[in-house]
Each structure stands twice: as C-alpha cells, then as structure tokens.
C-alpha cells in the first residue's frame, strides 16, 4: 500500500475500518471476527462499543464508501505509528478530562470540604443554642439527627441521578441547595417564629433541608471517581476526596467558635452558607461536563496518559496487546472485554451515542441480591454509627466530660479530625501501593478495613474506663477517629471494585442504610448521656459494633467485579 494511503495517514485521521476477517479480499464484508485494517489486528470482538456507516478515503484506488467505520480511537498502536519519530506525533491540547486529579478530584475535595463545614457547625452552635432555647440532652440529639433525615432521603436519588446525568450536575445542584438552606436557617429561629411556638419544628425542617442538599455529594463523588479515574488510582483519588471531606471538619471546628464568639451563632450559618457562591462558580467552570453515557472516553491519571502516549518502544507494537492497550481508560478496557456490538452513528454525524454507551441498568433489588453488597452495607452502617457520634457529640463530650470551655473544646476536637484527614489520603496511597506489588485487591480491602475497625474498638474500650486525664482522652479519641479513615481504601473503594458501572447507585444504597444508622446513633447518644450522665456506654456499644462489622467483612467482602 502506498504510504500516502496508509490507514493512519492524515486523511484517515483516527478511524479504522472493520470489513473482513484475516485473509479475506478487500471490499468484502464478513461476519464473525472483526478485522481492523488500520492496525492489521484480528480483534476477537467488535472494536469497543460499536460501529457506524461512514465515508473514508480511498484505499489502493478502491472506494470505501459505505463500509463500517469505527468512530472511536483505535486502542491498538500500529508498528508504523510506533516507529514514527516523536516530533511527528500530532500535538493535541489537553482537555479538562485529561487531568482528572486537577480538574475533578481537587474540586470534588473542595466541595466535600464545604459540605462538612456546613454540617459540623451545628455541633459547636448547639451548645449556646441549647442554653438560649432550653433544649435538653435528648432533644439536642433529635435536633442534630434531623440533618440525617434529609441526608438519608437523597442518597439513592443522588446516586441514580449522578449515574444518569453525571456527578458534576448533581453535585452542583447539591451545593446550591445546602448553601441556600444554611443561609436561611437563622430565619427558622427568628423572634417571630419563636414567639409562635414553632421554633423546634422550624429548626428540624431547616437542618433537614441542609441534609437534602448534602445527601447527593458522596454518591456524586463516587460517580466522578468511577468515571474519570483508572482502577489502579481509585483508592488514591478517594483518599484525596475524603481528605477534603475531613478537612471541612477541621475548618469548621476552627472557624465556628471564632465566628460564634464574635458575631453570635446566627452569623455562623450565614457565613458558611455564603461560601457556597464562589465554590459553585469554581465548580461549574473547572469540572468537565460528563454523562455516564459518554464513559467511552473517561480521563486517565496524567501519569498514565503520559506513559501510554510514548509509543516509540518496540513493546508498543501490536504483537504486545498488554502494552498496546496500556493507555486505555478503564471504561474502554471494559468495552473491549465485553465486546459490545451495537451499531451507532458517528459523533461527526451529529447523532447521539447515549444508547450505545449507556450503562447497563442494574436495579436496587439486583444490587441487594449479592453478599458483596451486604458486606459494604453492613460495614457502612457500623462506620456511620461511630462517625456521626464523633461528628455531632465530640465538642459536647469535651465540654461536659472533660471540662473544656467552648473554644478549647473545638480546638481539642481539631486534632482527631486532622489525623483523619491525613489518614484518608495515606490510606489510598497505601492500598494502591499494595495492589501494585501484586497483592490481590480482595486481601488489600479486607486487611485495610480490619485495621480501620479493630484499632478504634480497642481505643474506645480504653476510653470508656474511668479515671482518664483529658490528655489521655484526647489521644485515645484521636487514635479511634484517625484510624477509621483507613476505611476509605476499604469498604468505600470496594464499591467501585464490585460495581464500577453502578458506583453512584451503590454508594447511595449503602449510604442510605448508613444514614439511618447515624440517625439512630446520634439520637440514642443524647438519651443515653441524659440518663447515665456518662459517655462510657456509648463508647462500649460502638466498639462492639466495630468487632461485628469486621467479622461480616471477612465473611462476605470480595474485590472481584460482581456487577457488569
């Protein structure tokens, strides 16, 4: 074939033709295996997600009008392309989707940070608010749990919407909603409302509305990570996202007492609500638009992209399939393995590709039919039980049990959340490193989650003993809360392992149960402390749940893919 007519010449661009099995004459179309002319490989399955009719240049003088033209970039590097000097490789601008850690993971971490700032501020404000309105300990637990009423209600909905419309759109709506709800919360306790005797219902409704907006955040995060980040970097990406998540607790605990002491508790909600405006503007301008139907081209980690684009090595030839597909995204590789044979119209033709690339719909009933799902759900229930107790009651514990004042209580609570933020990021690095060393994903997930539960269980049992000094209590609380952050590389990352195409829905399902657990835990603590005047029973109960969750995890969890 003349070099000017080589399939990878400039007139061919990035498309290839499926017209014949190996050895068949040019121009004849055969069923069965699809042969890619542009790389001379005999693909065992139709290339990627589908093919369409379309014109192409002439090959050796023969018109190819009407032949099937693949509208997606060929994943197989040809010998001629591999031998081409690097200087002749066409330079293509890096899109937003080519930088997932900068354009997706970092903005998501900032969004989650504001979520927790708006969430945790009540744990500080509840102390002066209770003094002003005469709320007893049991009622304080009900008020703090009202956030979780709304939070639980939008977990499944948020996951389904994220999988359908993309995490960017859903989380943008969530940021706008919970920021507006926080801004309006002081109005729920205005003098007119208090005089009418509706202060308590109004407060419960206001916090429920904040929870409604924040409930879509984590399912959207999981959708974005599953869409843009390759499997070998998912734990690290989740760790970075949760570092932002827990950093929100840090900033909330630092800023809340300062704002409260200077301007009062009403200003606290107004300031944090206002922060949503610049965050939303950044989110809409930085995060790339994406829908799950376009997961045919999710972005890669920049390091992966750079390594795969360097194709001057002989190992990049078609004879080495492993290396020739090294630059493919996870969704692309799934398309190869599953071999979708649907015909679609090319994007250049203006037709939608949503049907061909649509995520297989797996119902909630189907998700709940597998033991691996229940492993995640049960561990999430245990995790949330402890997490929301720490989140909502730690400042009160430091004030009532350890004798700190409000400002000192907030700063003492800072240390456990700082360790948790750092641990979230390090857990992802550790898990990814273990997987890279060849340790099976299942063993990594089980081991990391075991440490995340058993170490806090021991710390809480010691913390429940009488006679501890405030310093010892803070250290033990830091160990308990900080170590649970390893679960981000355990049960959280495991959701994408077993159901990568239903990541948002899986997260929403497990977080619905987890939120219900949080409601029960946060409410129960108020009544337990009011009845016993001690946090020891709470710590002992939580430690027992950690041990139970570990046993269930070892029995039911797997790192293998369960759902297509």
Coordinates of C-alpha atoms in Angstrom, one line a residue:
X1 CA 0.0 0.0 0.0
X2 CA 1.4 3.4 -0.8
X3 CA 2.5 5.3 2.3
X4 CA 0.2 8.2 1.4
X5 CA -2.7 5.8 1.6
X6 CA -1.7 4.2 4.9
X7 CA -4.7 3.9 7.2
X8 CA -3.0 6.1 9.7
X9 CA -2.2 8.8 7.2
X10 CA -3.6 12.3 7.7
X11 CA -6.6 11.6 5.5
X12 CA -7.5 8.7 7.7
X13 CA -7.4 10.6 11.0
X14 CA -8.3 8.3 13.9
X15 CA -10.8 6.0 12.4
X16 CA -10.5 2.4 11.3
X17 CA -12.5 0.1 9.1
X18 CA -14.0 -3.3 10.0
X19 CA -14.6 -5.1 6.7
X20 CA -13.1 -8.5 6.7
X21 CA -11.5 -11.4 8.7
X22 CA -7.9 -12.1 8.2
X23 CA -7.1 -13.2 4.6
X24 CA -10.4 -12.0 3.0
X25 CA -10.3 -9.8 0.0
X26 CA -10.6 -6.1 0.3
X27 CA -14.0 -4.7 -0.1
X28 CA -15.9 -7.8 1.1
X29 CA -17.6 -7.7 4.5
X30 CA -17.7 -10.9 6.5
X31 CA -19.4 -11.8 9.8
X32 CA -17.6 -13.2 12.8
X33 CA -14.4 -11.7 13.9
X34 CA -13.8 -8.1 13.0
X35 CA -10.5 -7.1 11.3
X36 CA -9.1 -3.7 11.9
X37 CA -7.4 -2.6 8.7
X38 CA -5.6 0.4 10.4
X39 CA -3.6 -1.8 12.7
X40 CA -3.8 -5.3 10.9
X41 CA -5.1 -6.9 14.1
X42 CA -7.7 -9.5 14.2
X43 CA -10.0 -8.3 17.0
X44 CA -11.9 -11.1 18.7
X45 CA -14.8 -8.8 19.4
X46 CA -16.1 -5.8 17.5
X47 CA -13.9 -2.9 18.3
X48 CA -15.0 -1.2 21.5
X49 CA -18.6 -0.1 21.8
X50 CA -20.0 0.0 18.3
X51 CA -19.6 0.9 14.6
X52 CA -21.3 3.1 12.1
X53 CA -21.6 3.7 8.4
X54 CA -19.4 6.5 7.1
X55 CA -17.2 7.6 4.2
X56 CA -13.5 7.3 4.3
X57 CA -10.5 7.9 1.9
X58 CA -9.8 5.5 -0.9
X59 CA -7.7 2.5 -0.2
X60 CA -5.5 1.4 -3.1
X61 CA -7.8 3.1 -5.5
X62 CA -10.9 1.3 -4.2
X63 CA -13.7 3.5 -2.8
X64 CA -14.7 2.6 0.8
X65 CA -18.0 4.4 0.9
X66 CA -20.5 2.6 3.0
X67 CA -18.0 0.4 4.9
X68 CA -18.3 0.2 8.6
X69 CA -16.2 2.9 10.2
X70 CA -15.4 2.7 13.9
X71 CA -16.0 6.2 15.4
X72 CA -13.7 5.7 18.3
X73 CA -9.9 6.0 18.6
X74 CA -8.1 2.7 17.9
X75 CA -6.6 1.5 21.2
X76 CA -4.0 -0.7 19.4
X77 CA -0.8 1.1 18.5
X78 CA 0.5 0.2 15.0
X79 CA 4.1 -0.6 14.1
X80 CA 4.2 2.4 11.7
X81 CA 2.9 4.7 14.4
X82 CA 5.3 3.3 17.0
X83 CA 8.3 3.8 14.7
X84 CA 7.2 7.4 13.9
X85 CA 9.5 10.0 15.4
X86 CA 8.1 11.7 18.5
X87 CA 8.4 15.1 16.7
X88 CA 5.9 14.0 14.1
X89 CA 3.3 13.0 16.6
X90 CA 0.4 15.5 16.4
X91 CA 0.1 17.7 19.4
X92 CA -3.4 17.7 20.9
X93 CA -4.5 20.2 23.6
X94 CA -5.1 18.6 27.0
X95 CA -8.8 18.7 27.7
X96 CA -10.3 19.1 31.2
X97 CA -11.0 15.4 31.2
X98 CA -7.3 14.6 30.6
X99 CA -6.4 15.9 34.1
X100 CA -8.8 14.1 36.5
X101 CA -6.8 14.8 39.6
X102 CA -6.6 18.5 38.9
X103 CA -10.0 19.1 37.3
X104 CA -12.1 16.5 39.0
X105 CA -10.6 15.2 42.3
X106 CA -9.4 18.5 43.7
X107 CA -12.7 20.4 43.0
X108 CA -14.6 17.5 44.5
X109 CA -12.5 17.6 47.6
X110 CA -13.3 21.3 48.0
X111 CA -17.0 20.6 47.5
X112 CA -16.9 17.9 50.2
X113 CA -15.0 20.3 52.5
X114 CA -17.8 22.8 52.4
X115 CA -20.3 20.1 52.9
X116 CA -18.7 19.2 56.2
X117 CA -18.2 22.8 57.3
X118 CA -22.0 23.3 57.0
X119 CA -22.6 20.1 58.7
X120 CA -20.3 20.3 61.7
X121 CA -21.0 23.9 62.6
X122 CA -24.2 22.8 64.5
X123 CA -22.2 20.6 66.8
X124 CA -20.5 23.8 68.1
X125 CA -23.5 26.0 67.8
X126 CA -25.8 23.6 69.6
X127 CA -24.2 24.4 73.0
X128 CA -25.2 28.1 73.1
X129 CA -28.4 27.4 71.2
X130 CA -29.5 24.9 73.8
X131 CA -28.8 27.4 76.5
X132 CA -30.9 30.0 74.7
X133 CA -33.8 27.8 73.9
X134 CA -33.7 25.4 76.8
X135 CA -33.1 22.2 74.8
X136 CA -32.3 19.1 77.0
X137 CA -29.7 16.5 76.0
X138 CA -32.2 14.1 74.4
X139 CA -33.7 16.9 72.4
X140 CA -30.3 18.0 71.3
X141 CA -29.8 14.5 69.8
X142 CA -33.0 14.8 67.9
X143 CA -32.1 18.2 66.5
X144 CA -28.6 17.1 65.4
X145 CA -30.1 13.9 63.8
X146 CA -32.6 16.0 61.7
X147 CA -29.8 16.7 59.3
X148 CA -29.6 13.0 58.6
X149 CA -33.3 12.8 57.8
X150 CA -32.7 14.8 54.7
X151 CA -29.3 13.3 54.1
X152 CA -30.7 9.8 54.0
X153 CA -33.6 10.7 51.7
X154 CA -31.3 11.8 48.8
X155 CA -28.6 9.1 48.9
X156 CA -30.3 6.7 46.5
X157 CA -31.8 9.5 44.5
X158 CA -28.4 11.3 44.3
X159 CA -26.7 8.1 43.1
X160 CA -29.2 7.4 40.5
X161 CA -29.2 11.0 39.2
X162 CA -25.4 11.0 39.2
X163 CA -25.2 7.8 37.2
X164 CA -27.8 9.2 34.8
X165 CA -26.8 12.9 34.4
X166 CA -23.2 12.9 35.7
X167 CA -21.7 13.8 39.0
X168 CA -20.9 17.4 38.0
X169 CA -24.5 18.5 37.5
X170 CA -25.9 16.7 40.5
X171 CA -23.3 18.0 43.0
X172 CA -23.7 21.5 41.6
X173 CA -27.3 21.3 42.4
X174 CA -26.5 20.0 45.9
X175 CA -24.0 22.8 46.6
X176 CA -26.6 25.4 45.6
X177 CA -29.3 23.7 47.8
X178 CA -27.4 23.2 51.0
X179 CA -25.8 26.6 50.8
X180 CA -29.2 28.3 50.5
X181 CA -30.6 26.2 53.3
X182 CA -27.7 27.2 55.6
X183 CA -28.2 30.9 54.8
X184 CA -31.9 30.6 55.6
X185 CA -31.5 28.6 58.8
X186 CA -31.4 31.7 61.1
X187 CA -34.8 32.7 59.8
X188 CA -36.2 29.5 61.2
X189 CA -35.4 30.8 64.7
X190 CA -36.4 34.4 64.2
X191 CA -38.2 36.1 67.1
X192 CA -41.5 35.8 65.2
X193 CA -41.1 32.1 64.8
X194 CA -40.0 31.6 68.4
X195 CA -43.0 33.7 69.6
X196 CA -45.4 31.4 67.7
X197 CA -44.0 28.3 69.4
X198 CA -42.8 26.8 66.1
X199 CA -39.0 27.2 66.8
X200 CA -38.4 23.5 67.2
X201 CA -40.3 22.2 64.1
X202 CA -38.7 25.1 62.1
X203 CA -35.2 24.1 63.3
X204 CA -35.8 20.5 62.5
X205 CA -37.0 21.3 59.0
X206 CA -34.2 23.7 58.3
X207 CA -31.5 21.2 59.2
X208 CA -33.3 18.5 57.2
X209 CA -33.2 20.8 54.1
X210 CA -29.4 21.1 54.6
X211 CA -29.2 17.3 54.7
X212 CA -31.2 17.0 51.5
X213 CA -28.6 19.1 49.6
X214 CA -25.6 17.3 51.1
X215 CA -27.0 13.8 50.6
X216 CA -26.1 13.9 46.9
X217 CA -22.5 14.8 47.5
X218 CA -20.8 11.5 48.2
X219 CA -22.8 9.5 45.5
X220 CA -21.7 12.2 43.0
X221 CA -18.1 11.9 44.2
X222 CA -18.2 8.2 43.7
X223 CA -19.6 8.6 40.2
X224 CA -17.0 11.1 39.2
X225 CA -14.1 9.0 40.5
X226 CA -15.5 5.9 38.8
X227 CA -15.9 7.8 35.5
X228 CA -12.6 9.6 35.3
X229 CA -10.0 7.7 37.5
X230 CA -8.5 4.4 36.4
X231 CA -8.8 1.5 38.8
X232 CA -5.2 1.5 39.9
X233 CA -5.6 5.1 41.2
X234 CA -9.1 4.9 42.6
X235 CA -8.1 4.4 46.2
X236 CA -5.7 7.4 46.0
X237 CA -8.4 9.6 44.4
X238 CA -10.9 8.6 47.0
X239 CA -8.4 9.3 49.7
X240 CA -7.8 12.8 48.3
X241 CA -11.6 13.4 48.2
X242 CA -12.1 12.3 51.7
X243 CA -9.1 14.4 52.8
X244 CA -11.1 17.4 51.6
X245 CA -14.2 15.9 53.3
X246 CA -12.5 15.7 56.7
X247 CA -10.7 19.0 56.2
X248 CA -14.1 20.5 56.3
X249 CA -14.4 19.3 59.9
X250 CA -11.1 20.9 60.7
X251 CA -12.0 24.3 59.3
X252 CA -15.5 24.1 60.8
X253 CA -14.1 23.4 64.2
X254 CA -11.5 26.2 63.9
X255 CA -13.8 28.9 62.4
X256 CA -17.0 28.1 64.2
X257 CA -16.0 29.2 67.8
X258 CA -14.3 32.3 66.4
X259 CA -17.3 33.4 64.4
X260 CA -19.7 32.4 67.2
X261 CA -17.8 34.4 69.9
X262 CA -17.5 37.5 67.7
X263 CA -20.9 37.6 65.9
X264 CA -23.2 35.0 67.5
X265 CA -24.4 31.6 66.3
X266 CA -26.7 33.1 63.6
X267 CA -23.8 34.6 61.8
X268 CA -22.1 31.1 61.7
X269 CA -24.7 29.7 59.4
X270 CA -24.8 32.8 57.2
X271 CA -21.0 32.8 56.7
X272 CA -20.8 29.1 55.8
X273 CA -23.8 29.4 53.6
X274 CA -22.2 32.3 51.7
X275 CA -19.1 30.2 51.0
X276 CA -21.2 28.2 48.6
X277 CA -21.4 31.0 46.0
X278 CA -17.7 31.1 45.0
X279 CA -17.5 27.3 45.3
X280 CA -20.3 26.8 42.9
X281 CA -18.8 29.3 40.4
X282 CA -15.5 27.4 40.5
X283 CA -17.2 24.0 40.2
X284 CA -19.2 25.0 37.1
X285 CA -16.1 26.5 35.3
X286 CA -13.5 23.8 36.2
X287 CA -15.1 20.4 36.4
X288 CA -15.7 18.9 32.9
X289 CA -19.2 18.2 31.6
X290 CA -19.8 14.5 31.5
X291 CA -22.6 12.0 31.5
X292 CA -22.4 8.3 32.2
X293 CA -23.5 7.6 28.6
X294 CA -20.2 9.0 27.5
X295 CA -18.0 6.8 29.6
X296 CA -16.4 5.6 26.5
X297 CA -13.7 8.2 26.9
X298 CA -13.1 8.8 30.6
X299 CA -10.0 10.5 31.6
X300 CA -6.8 8.9 32.9
X301 CA -4.5 9.9 35.5
X302 CA -2.0 12.2 33.9
X303 CA 0.9 9.9 34.7
X304 CA -0.9 7.1 32.9
X305 CA -1.6 9.3 29.9
X306 CA 1.9 10.4 29.6
X307 CA 3.3 6.9 29.8
X308 CA 0.9 5.4 27.3
X309 CA 1.4 8.2 24.8
X310 CA 5.1 7.4 24.5
X311 CA 4.9 4.7 21.9
X312 CA 8.4 4.7 20.5
X313 CA 9.2 1.5 22.3
X314 CA 9.0 -1.8 20.3
X315 CA 6.9 -3.2 23.0
X316 CA 4.1 -0.9 21.8
X317 CA 3.7 -3.0 18.7
X318 CA 0.5 -5.0 18.0
X319 CA 2.3 -8.1 19.0
X320 CA 2.1 -7.0 22.6
X321 CA -1.5 -6.5 23.4
X322 CA -0.9 -5.7 27.0
X323 CA 1.3 -2.8 26.3
X324 CA -0.7 -1.6 23.3
X325 CA -3.7 -1.0 25.4
X326 CA -1.9 0.5 28.4
X327 CA -3.2 3.9 27.6
X328 CA -6.8 2.8 27.6
X329 CA -9.2 4.1 30.2
X330 CA -11.0 1.6 32.5
X331 CA -14.3 2.0 30.7
X332 CA -12.6 1.5 27.3
X333 CA -11.0 -1.7 28.6
X334 CA -14.4 -2.9 29.8
X335 CA -15.8 -2.2 26.4
X336 CA -13.1 -4.4 24.8
X337 CA -13.7 -7.2 27.3
X338 CA -17.4 -7.1 26.9
X339 CA -17.4 -6.5 23.2
X340 CA -20.5 -4.5 22.6
X341 CA -21.5 -5.0 19.0
X342 CA -24.2 -2.3 18.8
X343 CA -24.2 0.0 15.8
X344 CA -24.2 3.7 16.5
X345 CA -24.0 6.8 14.4
X346 CA -20.7 8.7 14.5
X347 CA -20.4 11.7 16.6
X348 CA -19.4 13.7 13.5
X349 CA -22.8 12.8 12.1
X350 CA -24.5 14.5 15.0
X351 CA -26.3 11.5 16.3
X352 CA -26.3 10.7 20.0
X353 CA -24.2 7.9 21.3
X354 CA -26.1 7.6 24.6
X355 CA -27.8 4.4 23.7
X356 CA -24.7 2.6 22.6
X357 CA -22.7 3.7 25.6
X358 CA -25.4 3.6 28.2
X359 CA -24.6 1.9 31.5
X360 CA -26.4 -1.4 32.0
X361 CA -29.3 -0.8 34.3
X362 CA -28.9 -2.8 37.5
X363 CA -31.9 -2.5 39.8
X364 CA -31.6 -1.9 43.6
X365 CA -33.0 -5.4 44.1
X366 CA -30.3 -6.9 41.9
X367 CA -27.6 -5.0 43.9
X368 CA -29.0 -6.2 47.2
X369 CA -29.1 -9.8 46.0
X370 CA -25.3 -10.3 46.3
X371 CA -23.4 -10.9 49.6
X372 CA -20.7 -8.5 48.5
X373 CA -23.2 -5.7 48.5
X374 CA -24.4 -6.6 52.0
X375 CA -20.7 -6.6 53.2
X376 CA -20.5 -3.0 52.1
X377 CA -23.9 -2.0 53.6
X378 CA -23.3 -3.6 57.0
X379 CA -19.8 -2.1 57.3
X380 CA -21.2 1.3 56.2
X381 CA -23.9 1.0 58.9
X382 CA -21.2 0.4 61.6
X383 CA -18.9 3.1 60.2
X384 CA -21.7 5.7 60.1
X385 CA -22.9 4.8 63.6
X386 CA -19.4 5.8 65.0
X387 CA -18.7 8.6 62.6
X388 CA -21.8 10.6 63.3
X389 CA -21.4 10.2 67.0
X390 CA -17.9 11.7 66.7
X391 CA -19.1 14.4 64.4
X392 CA -22.1 15.6 66.4
X393 CA -21.1 14.8 70.0
X394 CA -17.3 15.3 70.3
X395 CA -17.4 19.0 71.3
X396 CA -20.1 18.3 73.8
X397 CA -18.1 15.3 75.2
X398 CA -15.0 17.6 75.6
X399 CA -17.2 20.2 77.4
X400 CA -19.3 18.0 79.7
X401 CA -16.9 15.1 80.4
X402 CA -13.5 16.7 80.2
X403 CA -14.4 20.2 81.4
X404 CA -13.1 22.3 78.4
X405 CA -14.8 25.6 77.5
X406 CA -16.4 26.0 74.1
X407 CA -13.3 27.4 72.3
X408 CA -11.0 24.8 73.8
X409 CA -13.5 22.1 73.1
X410 CA -13.5 22.9 69.4
X411 CA -9.7 23.1 69.2
X412 CA -9.3 19.8 71.1
X413 CA -11.7 18.2 68.6
X414 CA -9.5 19.6 65.8
X415 CA -6.7 17.0 66.4
X416 CA -8.7 13.8 65.8
X417 CA -10.1 15.3 62.5
X418 CA -6.7 16.4 61.4
X419 CA -5.4 12.8 61.8
X420 CA -8.4 11.5 60.0
X421 CA -7.9 13.9 57.1
X422 CA -4.2 12.8 56.7
X423 CA -5.1 9.2 57.2
X424 CA -7.7 9.4 54.4
X425 CA -5.1 10.4 51.9
X426 CA -2.4 8.0 53.1
X427 CA -4.8 5.1 53.1
X428 CA -5.3 5.4 49.4
X429 CA -1.6 5.6 48.7
X430 CA -1.0 2.5 50.9
X431 CA -3.8 0.5 49.3
X432 CA -2.7 1.4 45.7
X433 CA 0.9 0.5 46.6
X434 CA -0.1 -2.9 47.9
X435 CA -2.2 -3.6 44.8
X436 CA 0.8 -2.5 42.6
X437 CA 3.0 -5.0 44.5
X438 CA 0.7 -7.8 43.3
X439 CA -1.4 -8.3 46.4
X440 CA -4.9 -9.3 45.5
X441 CA -7.4 -6.5 45.7
X442 CA -9.7 -8.6 48.0
X443 CA -6.9 -9.1 50.5
X444 CA -6.0 -5.4 50.5
X445 CA -9.6 -4.3 51.1
X446 CA -10.1 -6.8 53.9
X447 CA -6.8 -6.0 55.6
X448 CA -7.2 -2.2 55.5
X449 CA -10.8 -2.3 56.7
X450 CA -9.9 -4.7 59.6
X451 CA -7.3 -2.2 60.9
X452 CA -9.9 0.6 60.4
X453 CA -12.3 -1.1 62.8
X454 CA -10.3 -3.1 65.3
X455 CA -7.9 -0.4 66.4
X456 CA -10.7 2.1 67.1
X457 CA -12.5 -0.7 69.0
X458 CA -9.6 -1.1 71.4
X459 CA -9.2 2.7 71.8
X460 CA -12.8 3.2 72.6
X461 CA -12.8 0.4 75.2
X462 CA -9.9 2.1 77.0
X463 CA -11.6 5.4 76.6
X464 CA -14.7 4.1 78.4
X465 CA -12.7 3.4 81.5
X466 CA -13.0 5.9 84.4
X467 CA -10.1 8.0 85.7
X468 CA -8.6 9.1 82.4
X469 CA -7.0 12.5 82.2
X470 CA -8.2 15.0 79.5
X471 CA -4.9 14.5 77.6
X472 CA -5.3 10.7 77.6
X473 CA -8.9 11.0 76.4
X474 CA -7.9 13.3 73.5
X475 CA -5.1 10.9 72.5
X476 CA -7.5 7.9 72.5
X477 CA -10.1 9.8 70.6
X478 CA -7.6 10.8 68.0
X479 CA -6.5 7.2 67.6
X480 CA -10.1 5.9 67.3
X481 CA -11.2 8.6 64.8
X482 CA -8.0 8.8 62.8
X483 CA -7.7 5.1 62.2
X484 CA -11.3 4.8 60.9
X485 CA -10.1 6.9 57.9
X486 CA -8.4 3.8 56.5
X487 CA -11.9 2.6 55.6
X488 CA -11.8 5.0 52.6
X489 CA -9.4 2.4 51.0
X490 CA -11.5 -0.4 52.4
X491 CA -15.3 -0.6 52.0
X492 CA -15.5 2.8 50.1
X493 CA -13.1 1.8 47.4
X494 CA -14.7 -1.7 47.3
X495 CA -17.9 -0.2 45.9
X496 CA -16.1 0.6 42.6
X497 CA -14.4 -2.8 42.7
X498 CA -17.7 -4.8 42.6
X499 CA -19.9 -2.4 40.7
X500 CA -17.8 0.1 38.7
X501 CA -20.7 1.0 36.3
X502 CA -23.2 1.5 39.2
X503 CA -20.8 3.4 41.5
X504 CA -23.2 6.2 42.3
X505 CA -26.2 3.9 42.9
X506 CA -24.1 1.6 45.1
X507 CA -22.8 4.4 47.2
X508 CA -26.3 5.8 47.5
X509 CA -27.7 2.4 48.6
X510 CA -25.1 1.8 51.2
X511 CA -25.2 5.4 52.5
X512 CA -29.0 5.2 52.9
X513 CA -28.5 2.4 55.4
X514 CA -25.5 4.2 56.9
X515 CA -27.5 7.4 57.4
X516 CA -30.3 5.5 59.1
X517 CA -27.7 4.2 61.4
X518 CA -26.4 7.7 62.0
X519 CA -29.9 8.9 62.9
X520 CA -30.3 6.1 65.5
X521 CA -26.8 6.6 66.9
X522 CA -26.9 10.4 67.2
X523 CA -30.4 10.4 68.7
X524 CA -29.6 7.5 71.1
X525 CA -26.5 9.2 72.4
X526 CA -28.5 12.2 73.6
X527 CA -30.8 10.0 75.7
X528 CA -28.0 7.7 76.9
X529 CA -26.0 10.6 78.2
X530 CA -29.0 12.2 79.7
X531 CA -29.9 9.0 81.5
X532 CA -26.5 7.9 82.6
X533 CA -24.6 11.2 82.7
X534 CA -21.7 9.3 81.0
X535 CA -20.3 8.6 77.5
X536 CA -18.9 5.2 78.5
X537 CA -21.9 3.1 77.4
X538 CA -21.7 4.9 74.0
X539 CA -18.0 4.0 73.6
X540 CA -18.6 0.4 74.6
X541 CA -21.5 0.0 72.2
X542 CA -19.6 1.5 69.3
X543 CA -16.6 -0.8 70.0
X544 CA -18.8 -3.9 69.9
X545 CA -20.3 -2.8 66.6
X546 CA -16.8 -2.4 65.1
X547 CA -15.9 -6.0 66.0
X548 CA -19.1 -7.3 64.5
X549 CA -18.5 -5.3 61.3
X550 CA -15.1 -6.8 60.9
X551 CA -16.4 -10.4 61.1
X552 CA -19.0 -9.6 58.5
X553 CA -16.5 -8.0 56.2
X554 CA -14.2 -11.0 56.3
X555 CA -17.1 -13.4 55.6
X556 CA -18.8 -11.5 52.7
X557 CA -16.4 -9.0 51.1
X558 CA -14.7 -9.5 47.7
X559 CA -12.5 -7.3 45.5
X560 CA -13.8 -9.0 42.3
X561 CA -16.2 -7.4 40.0
X562 CA -19.7 -8.6 40.7
X563 CA -22.0 -6.5 38.5
X564 CA -21.4 -5.8 34.8

